[in-house]
XYZ file of C-alpha atoms in Angstrom:
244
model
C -60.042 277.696 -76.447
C -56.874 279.761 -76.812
C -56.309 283.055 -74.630
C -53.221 285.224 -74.317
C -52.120 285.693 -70.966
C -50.206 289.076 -72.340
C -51.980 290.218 -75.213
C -50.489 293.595 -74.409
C -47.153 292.382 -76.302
C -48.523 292.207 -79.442
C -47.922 295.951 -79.571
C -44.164 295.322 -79.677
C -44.630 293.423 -83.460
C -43.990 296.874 -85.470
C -41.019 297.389 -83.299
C -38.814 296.826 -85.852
C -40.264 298.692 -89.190
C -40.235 301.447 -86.089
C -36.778 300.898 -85.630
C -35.792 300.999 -89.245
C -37.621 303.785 -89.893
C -36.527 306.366 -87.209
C -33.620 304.909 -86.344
C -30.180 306.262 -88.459
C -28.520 303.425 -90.466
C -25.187 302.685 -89.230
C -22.193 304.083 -90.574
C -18.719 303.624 -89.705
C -15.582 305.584 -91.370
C -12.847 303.376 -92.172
C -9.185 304.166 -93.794
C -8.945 302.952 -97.460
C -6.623 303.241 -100.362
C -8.614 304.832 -103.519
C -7.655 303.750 -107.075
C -8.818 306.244 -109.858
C -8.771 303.837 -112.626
C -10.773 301.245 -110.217
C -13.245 300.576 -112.429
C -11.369 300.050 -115.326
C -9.576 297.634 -113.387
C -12.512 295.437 -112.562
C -13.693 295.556 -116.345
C -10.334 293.996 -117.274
C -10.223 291.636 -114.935
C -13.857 290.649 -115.828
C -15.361 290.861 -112.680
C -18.377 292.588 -111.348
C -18.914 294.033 -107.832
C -21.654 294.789 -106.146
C -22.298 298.401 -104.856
C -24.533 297.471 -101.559
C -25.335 294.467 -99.804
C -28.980 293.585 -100.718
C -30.729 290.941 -97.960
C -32.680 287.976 -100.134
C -36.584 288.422 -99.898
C -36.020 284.811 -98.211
C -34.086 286.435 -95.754
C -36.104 289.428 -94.938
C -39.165 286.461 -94.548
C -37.025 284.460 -92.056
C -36.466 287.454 -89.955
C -40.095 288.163 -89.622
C -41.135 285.165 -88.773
C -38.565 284.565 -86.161
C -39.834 287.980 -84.510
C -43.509 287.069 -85.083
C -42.562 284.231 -82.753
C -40.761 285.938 -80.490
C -43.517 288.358 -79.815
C -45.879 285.435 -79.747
C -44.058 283.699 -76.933
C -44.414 287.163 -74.874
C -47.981 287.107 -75.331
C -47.472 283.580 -73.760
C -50.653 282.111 -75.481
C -52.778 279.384 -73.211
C -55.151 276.669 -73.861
C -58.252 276.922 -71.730
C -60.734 273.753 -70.927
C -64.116 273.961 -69.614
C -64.616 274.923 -66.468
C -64.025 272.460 -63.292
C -66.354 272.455 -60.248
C -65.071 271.161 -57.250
C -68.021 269.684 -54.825
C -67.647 269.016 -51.509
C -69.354 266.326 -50.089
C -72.507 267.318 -47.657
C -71.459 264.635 -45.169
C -68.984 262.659 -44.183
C -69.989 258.572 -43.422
C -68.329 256.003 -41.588
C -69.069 252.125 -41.828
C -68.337 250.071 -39.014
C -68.228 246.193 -39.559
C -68.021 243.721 -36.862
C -65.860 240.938 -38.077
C -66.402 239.032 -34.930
C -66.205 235.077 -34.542
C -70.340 235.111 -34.577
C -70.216 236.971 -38.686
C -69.548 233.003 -39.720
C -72.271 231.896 -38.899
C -74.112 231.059 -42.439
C -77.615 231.641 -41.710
C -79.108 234.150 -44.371
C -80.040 232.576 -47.316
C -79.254 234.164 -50.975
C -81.539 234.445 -54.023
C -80.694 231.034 -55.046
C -81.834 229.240 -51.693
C -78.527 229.081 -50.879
C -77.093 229.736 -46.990
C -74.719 232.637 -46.606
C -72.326 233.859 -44.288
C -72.744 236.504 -42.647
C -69.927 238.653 -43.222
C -70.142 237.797 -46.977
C -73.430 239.443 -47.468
C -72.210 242.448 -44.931
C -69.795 242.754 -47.943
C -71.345 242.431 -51.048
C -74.421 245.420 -49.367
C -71.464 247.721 -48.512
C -70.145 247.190 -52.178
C -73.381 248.127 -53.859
C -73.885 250.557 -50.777
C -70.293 252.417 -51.945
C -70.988 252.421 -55.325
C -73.545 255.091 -55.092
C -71.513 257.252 -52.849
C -69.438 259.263 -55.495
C -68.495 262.288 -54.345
C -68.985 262.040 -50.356
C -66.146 260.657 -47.870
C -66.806 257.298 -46.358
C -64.344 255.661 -43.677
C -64.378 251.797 -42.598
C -63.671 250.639 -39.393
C -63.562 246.725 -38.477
C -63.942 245.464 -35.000
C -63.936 241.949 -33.055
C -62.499 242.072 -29.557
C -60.674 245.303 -30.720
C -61.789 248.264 -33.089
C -59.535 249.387 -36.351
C -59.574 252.139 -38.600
C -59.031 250.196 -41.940
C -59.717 253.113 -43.899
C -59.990 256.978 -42.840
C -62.165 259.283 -44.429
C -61.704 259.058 -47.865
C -62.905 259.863 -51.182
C -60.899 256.754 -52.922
C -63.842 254.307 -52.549
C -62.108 251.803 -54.427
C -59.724 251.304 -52.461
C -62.227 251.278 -49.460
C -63.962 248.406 -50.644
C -60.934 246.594 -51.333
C -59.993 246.933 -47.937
C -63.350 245.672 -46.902
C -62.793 242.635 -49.250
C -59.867 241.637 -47.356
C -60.946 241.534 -44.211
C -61.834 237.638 -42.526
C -64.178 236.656 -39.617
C -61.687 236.601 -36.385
C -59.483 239.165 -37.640
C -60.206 241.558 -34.902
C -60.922 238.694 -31.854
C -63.763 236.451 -31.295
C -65.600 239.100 -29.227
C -67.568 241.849 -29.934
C -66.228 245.860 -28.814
C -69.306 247.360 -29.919
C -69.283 250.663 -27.574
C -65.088 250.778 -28.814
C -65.952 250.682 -32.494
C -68.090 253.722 -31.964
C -66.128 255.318 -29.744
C -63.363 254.692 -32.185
C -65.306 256.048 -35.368
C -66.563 259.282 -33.347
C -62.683 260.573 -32.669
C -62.300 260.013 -36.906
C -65.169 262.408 -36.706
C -62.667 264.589 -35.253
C -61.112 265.474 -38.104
C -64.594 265.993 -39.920
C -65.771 270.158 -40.650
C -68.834 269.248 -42.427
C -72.388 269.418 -40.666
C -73.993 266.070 -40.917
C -71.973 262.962 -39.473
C -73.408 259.547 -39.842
C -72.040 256.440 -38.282
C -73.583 253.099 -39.800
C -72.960 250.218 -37.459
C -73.584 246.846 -38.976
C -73.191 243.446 -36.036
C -74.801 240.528 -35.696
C -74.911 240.890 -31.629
C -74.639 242.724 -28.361
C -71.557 244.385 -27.146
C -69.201 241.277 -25.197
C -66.170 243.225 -24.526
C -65.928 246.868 -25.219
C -64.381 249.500 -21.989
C -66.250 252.160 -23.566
C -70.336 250.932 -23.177
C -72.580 251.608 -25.824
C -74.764 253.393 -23.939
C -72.272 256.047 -23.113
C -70.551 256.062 -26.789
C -74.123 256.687 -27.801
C -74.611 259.387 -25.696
C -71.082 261.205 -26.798
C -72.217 260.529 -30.438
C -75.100 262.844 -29.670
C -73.787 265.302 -28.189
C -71.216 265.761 -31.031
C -74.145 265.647 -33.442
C -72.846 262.331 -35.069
C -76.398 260.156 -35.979
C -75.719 256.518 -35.501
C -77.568 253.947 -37.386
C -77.424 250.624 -36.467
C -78.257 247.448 -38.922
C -78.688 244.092 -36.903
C -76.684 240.726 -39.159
C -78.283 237.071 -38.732
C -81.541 235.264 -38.843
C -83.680 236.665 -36.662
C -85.909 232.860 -36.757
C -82.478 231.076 -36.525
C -81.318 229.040 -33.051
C -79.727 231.078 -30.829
C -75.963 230.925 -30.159
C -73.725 231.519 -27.477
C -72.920 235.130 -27.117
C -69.197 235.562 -28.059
């Protein structure tokens, strides 16, 4: 849809029938040298001159239309599109992914009877997990023996995921920092204004070698009002393996 930001210059089009109406022509006295027998003159030499300067109707057109435009630029004329609503997202979500030494071990089976890895399947949920976030910020943060903030709070879940995609068993250290990971993820909630704050925690084992325990990240997490979910990796049937 087209608008005019000024419509009120449309009221200058008539300007110039104005002008040419009130306005006196312009006349300008000028010394000359007058022949009597002028006309005679021009009738012998066979000549004809014209007794006023007449503009061409082409002219008079061109002169219009230039003004038309100029007015039309002063009403500075915009094309509007629909409306666009902005939504902020309800909540803000971090994932945190242990990438320790024990994510690969391959004891989760696929569809097709197949073992998996652990880490592998930690990826392809989070993927189809993402996917139906439009809209809402996520964050990812990896941890092994240390915790990292691959990704801040975002909105570019692409690129999220991509990060996740890169990531390898080991990356972090062998061990497992749970009570750092959420220590880690609850000062990104720092920079968070909405209400509800969710930390999802996905490891395959107990915390080996955080400084911050669990217990007491726990406790900080409630008191900042940041829920903490918690999703356990392995085979819960499978032989147990040294604690790393």
């Amino acid at each position: 849809m087209i608008e005019l930001a000024t419509p009120w210059a449309l009221a200058l089009l008539p300007l110039p029938l104005l002008a040419y109406w009130l306005l006196p022509a312009h006349r300008q006295r000028l010394a000359a040298l007058r022949l009597p027998f002028f006309q005679r003159l021009v009738e012998a030499v066979g000549v004809s001159v014209p007794r006023g300067r007449q503009r061409s109707p082409l002219a008079r057109l061109t002169q219009a239309l230039v003004w038309g435009l100029i007015v039309l630029a002063l009403a500075r004329p915009e094309k509007l599109s629909e409306p666009i609503v902005w939504q902020s997202a309800a909540r803000d979500l971090i994932l945190a992914v242990d990438i320790s030494g024990s994510m690969d071990e391959s004891d989760l089976i696929d569809a097709e009877g197949e073992p998996r890895q652990r880490l592998a399947a930690v990826k392809e949920v989070i993927a189809d997990f993402v996917a139906d976030r439009e809209g809402e910020r996520l964050a990812l943060i990896v941890f092994g023996s240390r915790a990292y903030v691959q990704a801040p709070l975002t909105e570019d879940l692409k690129t999220l995921t991509t990060l996740l995609d890169q990531t390898e068993v080991g990356m972090a250290g062998p061990h497992t920092a749970l009570g750092d990971a959420m220590g880690l993820a609850i000062r990104q909630f720092e920079a968070s204004d909405v209400e509800q704050r969710l930390l999802i925690l996905l490891s395959d084992g107990a915390d080996t070698g955080s400084r911050m325990s669990p217990i007491n990240a726990a406790s900080i997490a409630a008191e900042r009002d940041v829920r903490v979910i918690t999703i356990a990796m392995g085979d819960p049937q499978g032989s147990r393996k040294p604690r790393r």
